[in-house]
Tab-separated table of C-alpha atoms in Angstrom:
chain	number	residue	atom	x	y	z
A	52	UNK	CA	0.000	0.000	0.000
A	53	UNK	CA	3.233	2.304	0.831
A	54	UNK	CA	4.834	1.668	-2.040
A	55	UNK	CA	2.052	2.358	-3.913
A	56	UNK	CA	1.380	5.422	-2.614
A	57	UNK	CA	4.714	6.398	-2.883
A	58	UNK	CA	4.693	5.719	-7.049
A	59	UNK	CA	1.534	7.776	-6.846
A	60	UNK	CA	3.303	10.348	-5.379
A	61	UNK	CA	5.934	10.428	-7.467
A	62	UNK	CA	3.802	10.186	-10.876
A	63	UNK	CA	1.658	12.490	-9.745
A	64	UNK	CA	3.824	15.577	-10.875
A	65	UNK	CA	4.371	14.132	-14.402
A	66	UNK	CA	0.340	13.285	-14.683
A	67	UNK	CA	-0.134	17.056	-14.006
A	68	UNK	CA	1.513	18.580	-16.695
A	69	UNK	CA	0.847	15.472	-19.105
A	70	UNK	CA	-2.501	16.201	-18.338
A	71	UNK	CA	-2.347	20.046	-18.216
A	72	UNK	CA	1.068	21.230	-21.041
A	73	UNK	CA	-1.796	22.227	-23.347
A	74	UNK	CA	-3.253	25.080	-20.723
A	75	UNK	CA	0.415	26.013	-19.977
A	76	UNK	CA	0.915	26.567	-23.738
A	77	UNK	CA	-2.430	28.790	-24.227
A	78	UNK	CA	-1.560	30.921	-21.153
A	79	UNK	CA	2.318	31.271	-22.400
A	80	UNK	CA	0.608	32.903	-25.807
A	81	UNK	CA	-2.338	34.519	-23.280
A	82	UNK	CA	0.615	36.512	-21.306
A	83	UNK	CA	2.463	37.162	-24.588
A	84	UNK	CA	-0.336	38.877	-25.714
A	85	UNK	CA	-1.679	40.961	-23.104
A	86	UNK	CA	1.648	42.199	-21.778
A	87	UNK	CA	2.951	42.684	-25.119
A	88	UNK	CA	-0.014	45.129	-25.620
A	89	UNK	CA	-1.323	46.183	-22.121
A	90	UNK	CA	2.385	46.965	-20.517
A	91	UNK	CA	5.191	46.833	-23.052
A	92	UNK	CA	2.864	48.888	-25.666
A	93	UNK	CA	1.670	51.606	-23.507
A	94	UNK	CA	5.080	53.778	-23.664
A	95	UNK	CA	4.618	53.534	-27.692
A	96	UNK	CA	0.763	54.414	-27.312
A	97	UNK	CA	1.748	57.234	-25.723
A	98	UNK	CA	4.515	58.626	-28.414
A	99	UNK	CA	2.329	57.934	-31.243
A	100	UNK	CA	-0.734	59.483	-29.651
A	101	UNK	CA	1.244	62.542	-28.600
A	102	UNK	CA	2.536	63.042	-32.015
A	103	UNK	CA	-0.690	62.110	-33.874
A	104	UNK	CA	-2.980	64.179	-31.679
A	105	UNK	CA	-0.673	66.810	-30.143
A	106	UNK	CA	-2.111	65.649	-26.910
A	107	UNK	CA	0.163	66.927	-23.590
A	108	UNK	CA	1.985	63.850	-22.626
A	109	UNK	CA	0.255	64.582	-18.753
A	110	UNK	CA	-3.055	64.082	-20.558
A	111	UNK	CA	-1.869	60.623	-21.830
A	112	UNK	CA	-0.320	59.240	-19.452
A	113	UNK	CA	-3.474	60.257	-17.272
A	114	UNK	CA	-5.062	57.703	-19.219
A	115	UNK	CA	-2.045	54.572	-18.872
A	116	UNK	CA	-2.382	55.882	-14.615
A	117	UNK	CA	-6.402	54.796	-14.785
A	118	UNK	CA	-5.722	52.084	-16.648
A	119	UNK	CA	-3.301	50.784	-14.102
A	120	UNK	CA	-5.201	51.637	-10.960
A	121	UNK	CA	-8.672	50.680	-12.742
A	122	UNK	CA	-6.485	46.587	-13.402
A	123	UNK	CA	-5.592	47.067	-10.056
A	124	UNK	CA	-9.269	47.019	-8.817
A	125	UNK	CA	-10.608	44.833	-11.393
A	126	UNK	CA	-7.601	42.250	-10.298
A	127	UNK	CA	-9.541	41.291	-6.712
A	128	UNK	CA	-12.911	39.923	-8.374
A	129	UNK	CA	-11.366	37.873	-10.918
A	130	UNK	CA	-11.722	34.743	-8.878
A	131	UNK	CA	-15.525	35.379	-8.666
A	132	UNK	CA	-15.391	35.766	-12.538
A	133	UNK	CA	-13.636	32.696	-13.158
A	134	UNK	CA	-15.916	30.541	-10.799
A	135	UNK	CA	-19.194	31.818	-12.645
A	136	UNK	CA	-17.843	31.462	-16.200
A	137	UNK	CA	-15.168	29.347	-16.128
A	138	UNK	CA	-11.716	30.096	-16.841
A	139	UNK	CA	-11.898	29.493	-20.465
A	140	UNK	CA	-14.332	32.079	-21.274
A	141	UNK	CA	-12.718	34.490	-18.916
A	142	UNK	CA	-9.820	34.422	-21.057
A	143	UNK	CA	-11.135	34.519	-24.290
A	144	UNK	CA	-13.151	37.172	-23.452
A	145	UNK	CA	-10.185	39.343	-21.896
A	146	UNK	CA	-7.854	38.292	-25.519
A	147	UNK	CA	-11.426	40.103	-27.262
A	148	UNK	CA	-11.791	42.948	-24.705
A	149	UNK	CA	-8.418	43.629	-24.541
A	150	UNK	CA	-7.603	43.252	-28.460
A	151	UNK	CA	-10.534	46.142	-28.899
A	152	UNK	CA	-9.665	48.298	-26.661
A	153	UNK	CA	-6.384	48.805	-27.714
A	154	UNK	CA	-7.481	49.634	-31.198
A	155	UNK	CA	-9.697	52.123	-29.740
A	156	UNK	CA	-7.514	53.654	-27.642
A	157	UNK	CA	-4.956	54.177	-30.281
A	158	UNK	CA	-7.587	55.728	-32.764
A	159	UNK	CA	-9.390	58.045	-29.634
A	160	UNK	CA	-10.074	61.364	-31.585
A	161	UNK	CA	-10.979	62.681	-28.447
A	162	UNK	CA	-9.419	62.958	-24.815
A	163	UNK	CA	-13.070	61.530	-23.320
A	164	UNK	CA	-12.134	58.700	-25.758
A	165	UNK	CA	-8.883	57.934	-24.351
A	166	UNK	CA	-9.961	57.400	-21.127
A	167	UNK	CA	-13.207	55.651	-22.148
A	168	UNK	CA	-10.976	52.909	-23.626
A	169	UNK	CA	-8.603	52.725	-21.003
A	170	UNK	CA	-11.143	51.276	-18.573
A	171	UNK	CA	-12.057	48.609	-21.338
A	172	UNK	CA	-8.582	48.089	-21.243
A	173	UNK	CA	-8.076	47.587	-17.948
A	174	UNK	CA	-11.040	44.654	-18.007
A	175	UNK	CA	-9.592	42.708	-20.981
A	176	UNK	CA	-5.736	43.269	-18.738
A	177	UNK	CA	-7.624	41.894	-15.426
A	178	UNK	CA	-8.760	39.108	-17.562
A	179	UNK	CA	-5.999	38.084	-18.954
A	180	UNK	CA	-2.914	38.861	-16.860
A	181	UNK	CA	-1.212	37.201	-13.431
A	182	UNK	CA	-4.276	36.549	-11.575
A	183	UNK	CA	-6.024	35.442	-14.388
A	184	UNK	CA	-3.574	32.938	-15.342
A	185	UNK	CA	-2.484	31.561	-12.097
A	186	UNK	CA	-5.591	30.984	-11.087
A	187	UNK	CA	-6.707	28.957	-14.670
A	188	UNK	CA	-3.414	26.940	-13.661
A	189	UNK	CA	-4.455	25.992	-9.958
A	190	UNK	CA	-7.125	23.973	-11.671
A	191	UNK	CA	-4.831	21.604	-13.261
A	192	UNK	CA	-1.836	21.731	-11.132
A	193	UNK	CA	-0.587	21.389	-7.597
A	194	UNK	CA	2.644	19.739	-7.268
A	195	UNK	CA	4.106	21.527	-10.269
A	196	UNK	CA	2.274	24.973	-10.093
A	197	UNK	CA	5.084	27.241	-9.854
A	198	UNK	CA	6.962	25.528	-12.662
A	199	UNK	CA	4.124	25.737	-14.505
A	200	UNK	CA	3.539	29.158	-13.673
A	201	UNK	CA	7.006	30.279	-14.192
A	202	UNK	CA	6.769	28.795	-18.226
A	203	UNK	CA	3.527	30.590	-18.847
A	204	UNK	CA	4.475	33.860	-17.535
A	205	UNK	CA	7.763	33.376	-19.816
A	206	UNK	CA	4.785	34.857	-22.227
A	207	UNK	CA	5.208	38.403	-20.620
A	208	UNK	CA	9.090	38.816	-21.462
A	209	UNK	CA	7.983	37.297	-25.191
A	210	UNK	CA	5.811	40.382	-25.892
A	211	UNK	CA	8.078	42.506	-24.966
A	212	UNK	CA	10.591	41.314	-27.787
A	213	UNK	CA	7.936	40.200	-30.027
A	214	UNK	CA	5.178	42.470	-30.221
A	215	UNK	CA	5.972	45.955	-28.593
A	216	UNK	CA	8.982	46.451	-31.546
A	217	UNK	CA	6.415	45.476	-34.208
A	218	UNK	CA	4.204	48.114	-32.309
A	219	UNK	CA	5.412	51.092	-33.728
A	220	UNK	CA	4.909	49.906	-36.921
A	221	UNK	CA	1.199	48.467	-37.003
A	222	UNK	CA	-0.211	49.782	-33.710
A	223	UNK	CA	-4.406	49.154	-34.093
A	224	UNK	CA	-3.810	46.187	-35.975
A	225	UNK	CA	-1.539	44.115	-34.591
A	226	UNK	CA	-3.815	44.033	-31.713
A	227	UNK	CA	-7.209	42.961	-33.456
A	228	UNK	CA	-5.299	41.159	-35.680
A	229	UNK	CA	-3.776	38.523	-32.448
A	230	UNK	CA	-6.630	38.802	-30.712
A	231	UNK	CA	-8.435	36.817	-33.506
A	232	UNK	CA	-5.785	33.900	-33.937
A	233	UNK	CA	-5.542	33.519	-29.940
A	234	UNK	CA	-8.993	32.526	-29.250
A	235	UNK	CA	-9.057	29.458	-31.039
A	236	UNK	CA	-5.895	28.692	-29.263
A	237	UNK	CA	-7.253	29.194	-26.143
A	238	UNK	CA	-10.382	27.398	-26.831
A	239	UNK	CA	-8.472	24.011	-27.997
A	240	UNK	CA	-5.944	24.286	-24.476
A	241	UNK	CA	-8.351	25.440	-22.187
A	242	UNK	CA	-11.207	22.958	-21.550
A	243	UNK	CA	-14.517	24.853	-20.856
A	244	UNK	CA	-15.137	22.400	-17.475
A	245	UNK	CA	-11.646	21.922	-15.641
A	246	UNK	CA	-11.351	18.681	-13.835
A	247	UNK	CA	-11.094	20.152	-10.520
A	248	UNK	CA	-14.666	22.254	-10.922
A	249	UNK	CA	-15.904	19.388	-12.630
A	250	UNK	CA	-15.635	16.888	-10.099
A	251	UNK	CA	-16.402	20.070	-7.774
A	252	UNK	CA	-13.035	20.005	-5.996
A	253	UNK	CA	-12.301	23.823	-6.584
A	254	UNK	CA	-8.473	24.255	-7.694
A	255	UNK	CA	-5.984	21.979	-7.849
A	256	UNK	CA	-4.457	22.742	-4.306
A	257	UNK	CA	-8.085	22.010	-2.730
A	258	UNK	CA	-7.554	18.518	-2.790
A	259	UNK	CA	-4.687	18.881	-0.986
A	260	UNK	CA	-1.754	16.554	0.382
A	261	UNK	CA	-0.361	16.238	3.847
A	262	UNK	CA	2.508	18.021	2.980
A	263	UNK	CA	0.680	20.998	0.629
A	264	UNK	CA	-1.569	21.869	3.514
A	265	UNK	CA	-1.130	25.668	3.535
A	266	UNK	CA	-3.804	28.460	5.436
A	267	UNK	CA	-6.198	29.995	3.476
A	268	UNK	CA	-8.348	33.081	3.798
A	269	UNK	CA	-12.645	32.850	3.240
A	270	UNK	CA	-13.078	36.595	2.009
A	271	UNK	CA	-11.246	39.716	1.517
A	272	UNK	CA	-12.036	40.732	5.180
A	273	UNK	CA	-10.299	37.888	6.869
A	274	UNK	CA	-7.263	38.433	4.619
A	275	UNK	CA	-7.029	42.413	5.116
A	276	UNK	CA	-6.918	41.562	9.001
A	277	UNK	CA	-4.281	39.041	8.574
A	278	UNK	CA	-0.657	40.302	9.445
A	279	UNK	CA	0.749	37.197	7.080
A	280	UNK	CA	-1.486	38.647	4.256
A	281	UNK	CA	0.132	42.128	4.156
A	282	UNK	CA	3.464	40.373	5.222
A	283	UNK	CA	2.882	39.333	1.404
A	284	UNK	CA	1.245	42.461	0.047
A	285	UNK	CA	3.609	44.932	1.423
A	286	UNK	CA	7.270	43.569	0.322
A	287	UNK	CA	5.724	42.473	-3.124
A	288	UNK	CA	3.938	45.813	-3.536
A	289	UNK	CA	7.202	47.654	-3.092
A	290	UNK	CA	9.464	45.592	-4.576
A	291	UNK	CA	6.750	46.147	-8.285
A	292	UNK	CA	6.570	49.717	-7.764
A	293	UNK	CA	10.811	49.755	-7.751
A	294	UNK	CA	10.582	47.738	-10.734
A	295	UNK	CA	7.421	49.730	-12.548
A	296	UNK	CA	9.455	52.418	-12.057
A	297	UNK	CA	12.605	51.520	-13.559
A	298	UNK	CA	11.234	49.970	-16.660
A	299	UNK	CA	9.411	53.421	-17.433
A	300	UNK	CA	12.529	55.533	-16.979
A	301	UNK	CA	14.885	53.299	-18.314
A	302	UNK	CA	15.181	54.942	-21.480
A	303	UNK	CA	14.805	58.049	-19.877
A	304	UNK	CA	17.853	57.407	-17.487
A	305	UNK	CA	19.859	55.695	-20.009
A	306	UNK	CA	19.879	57.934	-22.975
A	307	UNK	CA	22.179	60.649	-21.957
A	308	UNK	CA	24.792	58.000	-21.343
A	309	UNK	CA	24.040	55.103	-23.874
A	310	UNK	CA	22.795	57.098	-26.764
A	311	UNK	CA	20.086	55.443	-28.568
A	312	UNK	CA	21.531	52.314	-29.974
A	313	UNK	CA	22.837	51.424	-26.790
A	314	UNK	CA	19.215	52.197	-24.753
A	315	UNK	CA	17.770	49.718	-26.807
A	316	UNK	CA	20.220	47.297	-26.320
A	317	UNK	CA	20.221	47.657	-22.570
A	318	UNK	CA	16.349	47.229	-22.927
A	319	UNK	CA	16.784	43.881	-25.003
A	320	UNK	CA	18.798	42.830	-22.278
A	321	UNK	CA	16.793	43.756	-19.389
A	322	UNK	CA	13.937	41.417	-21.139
A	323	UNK	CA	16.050	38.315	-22.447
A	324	UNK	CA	17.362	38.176	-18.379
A	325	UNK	CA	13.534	38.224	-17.262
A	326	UNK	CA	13.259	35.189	-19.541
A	327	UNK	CA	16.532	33.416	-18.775
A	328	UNK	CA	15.532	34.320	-14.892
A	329	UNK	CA	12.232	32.704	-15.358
A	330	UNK	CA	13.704	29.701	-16.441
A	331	UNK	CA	16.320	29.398	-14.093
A	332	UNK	CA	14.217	29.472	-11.615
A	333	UNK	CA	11.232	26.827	-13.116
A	334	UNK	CA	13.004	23.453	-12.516
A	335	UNK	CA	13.139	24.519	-9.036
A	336	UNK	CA	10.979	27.046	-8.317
A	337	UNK	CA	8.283	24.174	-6.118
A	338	UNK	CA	11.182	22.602	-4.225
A	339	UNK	CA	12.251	25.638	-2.484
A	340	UNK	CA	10.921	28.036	0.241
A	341	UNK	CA	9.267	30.464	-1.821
A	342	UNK	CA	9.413	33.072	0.860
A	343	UNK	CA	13.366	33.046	0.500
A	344	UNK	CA	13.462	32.629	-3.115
A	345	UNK	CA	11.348	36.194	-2.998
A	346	UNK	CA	13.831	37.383	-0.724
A	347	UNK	CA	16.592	36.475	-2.643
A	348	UNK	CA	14.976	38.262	-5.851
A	349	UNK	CA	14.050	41.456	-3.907
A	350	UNK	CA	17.448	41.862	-3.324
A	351	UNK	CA	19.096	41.130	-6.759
A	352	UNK	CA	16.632	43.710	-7.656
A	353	UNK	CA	18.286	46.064	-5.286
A	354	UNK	CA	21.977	45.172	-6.931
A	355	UNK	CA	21.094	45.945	-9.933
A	356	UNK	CA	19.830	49.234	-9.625
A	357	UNK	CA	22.674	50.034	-7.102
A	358	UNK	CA	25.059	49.358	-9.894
A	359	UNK	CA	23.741	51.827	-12.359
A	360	UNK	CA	23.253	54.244	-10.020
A	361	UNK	CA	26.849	53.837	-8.607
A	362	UNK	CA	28.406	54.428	-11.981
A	363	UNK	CA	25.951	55.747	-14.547
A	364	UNK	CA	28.513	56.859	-16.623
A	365	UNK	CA	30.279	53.226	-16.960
A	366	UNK	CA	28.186	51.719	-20.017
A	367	UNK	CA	29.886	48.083	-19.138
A	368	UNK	CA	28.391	48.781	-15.615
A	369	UNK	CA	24.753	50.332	-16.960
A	370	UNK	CA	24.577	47.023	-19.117
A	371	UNK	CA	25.260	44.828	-16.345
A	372	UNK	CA	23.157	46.066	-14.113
A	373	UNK	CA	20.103	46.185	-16.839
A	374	UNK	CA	20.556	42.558	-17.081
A	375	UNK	CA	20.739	42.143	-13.283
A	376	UNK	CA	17.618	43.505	-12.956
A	377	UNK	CA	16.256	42.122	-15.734
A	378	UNK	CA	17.042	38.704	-13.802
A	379	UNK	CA	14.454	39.588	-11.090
A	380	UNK	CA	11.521	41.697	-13.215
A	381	UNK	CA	10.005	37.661	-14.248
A	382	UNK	CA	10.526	36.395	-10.927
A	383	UNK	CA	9.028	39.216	-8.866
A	384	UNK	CA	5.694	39.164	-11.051
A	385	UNK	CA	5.405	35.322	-10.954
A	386	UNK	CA	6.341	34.586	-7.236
A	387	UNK	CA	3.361	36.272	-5.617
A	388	UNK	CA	0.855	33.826	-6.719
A	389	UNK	CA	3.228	31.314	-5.053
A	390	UNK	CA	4.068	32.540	-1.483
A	391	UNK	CA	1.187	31.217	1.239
A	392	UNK	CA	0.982	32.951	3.931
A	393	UNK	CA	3.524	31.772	6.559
């Protein structure tokens, strides 16, 4: 009976992503697409629109701010939105919502417009971004969440060497245009009825093991009490804002002593190390204390920033630390849906 519990056990990991590769794969193209066009794109949104329009840049970026805080609202009631629906529709309909609204936003002939669109935005982001994907993934995988986590979110560094350079070129689009060839993708990987609401289990980690047993909150109340919730929230809330921040001056910072060429090669380097950092870490990302893993990322964050600002004029030194940081940006976005409350 030990032994073959044990084999179950040790099968079990492999049956998970046997059973669940083809959701990995749809949210991998899922995050490709909305961070490609609902974070990467929003600095080009904003040159084109300024030029276009002769908008104030203030005005614009007005906009991108609501968008962000509006996503940052619409984040807490996904899981409600993915228990009535279903997590397949709840993706295919952020792909459509968020594929829209980007055309419109780009085409707003009027400010009203702009900031019309960036609330649709914002929905078709909340639908299709972190929470939305780790939560599709809890339904088909427990032992090997973060792994599969860590591969899907690999997505978010793809669009921003895939689709925000092509961005420039065919803003409205390019949007529509991957919207439409995504939702049959998502549609074949994403079964309408998970196993885990189908057999009325709830997500993956429900079911539980001995050894997976982790607390839990009921409602937004309990958790908001909690001191082990906002020992999450806080670190992780600070530790995105540093990096928010430094992706939208980068250029900024590093023009005056890269020139142009070199900005966008720091950039492209800041983005292949949040890929290579994601995948460094997948292999092992569900065998370690996830707590210290963030820890360690927070500060490797912190290095890499202190090296730029040590010696700004040493390009060797800016490029290093871009790709320093560029180690952690992945990690820090994918670990939160990780860390339990301790």
């Amino acid at each position: 009976m030990s032994g073959t519990a044990a084999a179950s056990r040790t099968d079990a990991p492999i049956e998970e992503f046997r059973r669940g590769w083809p959701v990995v794969l749809a949210c991998f193209f899922t995050a490709t697409f909305a961070w490609g066009f609902g974070f990467h794109g929003n600095s080009v949104y904003v040159a084109v629109l300024h030029d276009t329009r002769g908008w104030s840049l203030s005005l614009i970026t007005g906009a991108t701010t609501l968008y962000y805080l509006a996503g940052a609202v619409l984040l807490m009631h996904v899981h409600r939105v993915i228990k009535v629906v279903g997590p397949q529709l709840m993706l295919i309909s952020g792909v459509v919502i968020l594929g829209v609204a980007t055309v419109g936003f780009t085409r707003s002939q009027a400010p009203w417009q702009l900031y019309a669109w960036s609330l649709l935005m914002a929905l078709g982001s909340a639908f299709t971004t972190v929470t939305a994907i780790a939560t599709t993934l809890s339904y088909w995988f427990d032992r090997r969440r973060g792994f599969a986590l860590t591969l899907a979110l690999n997505g978010a560094s793809t669009g921003g060497f895939t689709i925000a350079p092509l961005l420039a070129l065919i803003v409205g689009y390019l949007g529509l245009a991957n919207g439409v060839l995504l939702v049959p993708m998502i549609f074949l990987g994403v079964r309408r009825q998970p196993p885990s609401i189908a057999t009325s289990a709830g997500p993956a980690n429900q079911a539980g093991t001995q050894e997976d047993e982790r607390p839990a909150f009921d409602n937004e109340a309990e958790a908001l009490r909690s001191p082990h919730f906002w020992s999450i929230v806080l670190p992780f809330s600070l530790a995105l804002t540093a990096q928010v921040g430094f992706i939208i001056n980068q250029v900024a910072f590093l023009l005056p002593h890269l020139g142009i060429d070199g900005a966008g090669i720091a950039i492209a380097l800041t983005t292949i190390a949040a890929f290579a950092g994601r995948l460094a870490w997948a292999p092992i990302i569900d065998r370690v204390n996830q707590r210290h893993a963030s820890s360690v990322t927070f500060v490797w964050q912190a290095a890499g920033l202190a090296v730029m600002l040590a010696m700004p004029n040493n390009a060797a030194a800016l490029y290093i630390g871009c790709i320093i940081v560029g180690l952690s940006v992945g990690n820090i976005v994918s670990l939160p849906p990780l860390v339990y409350p301790a």
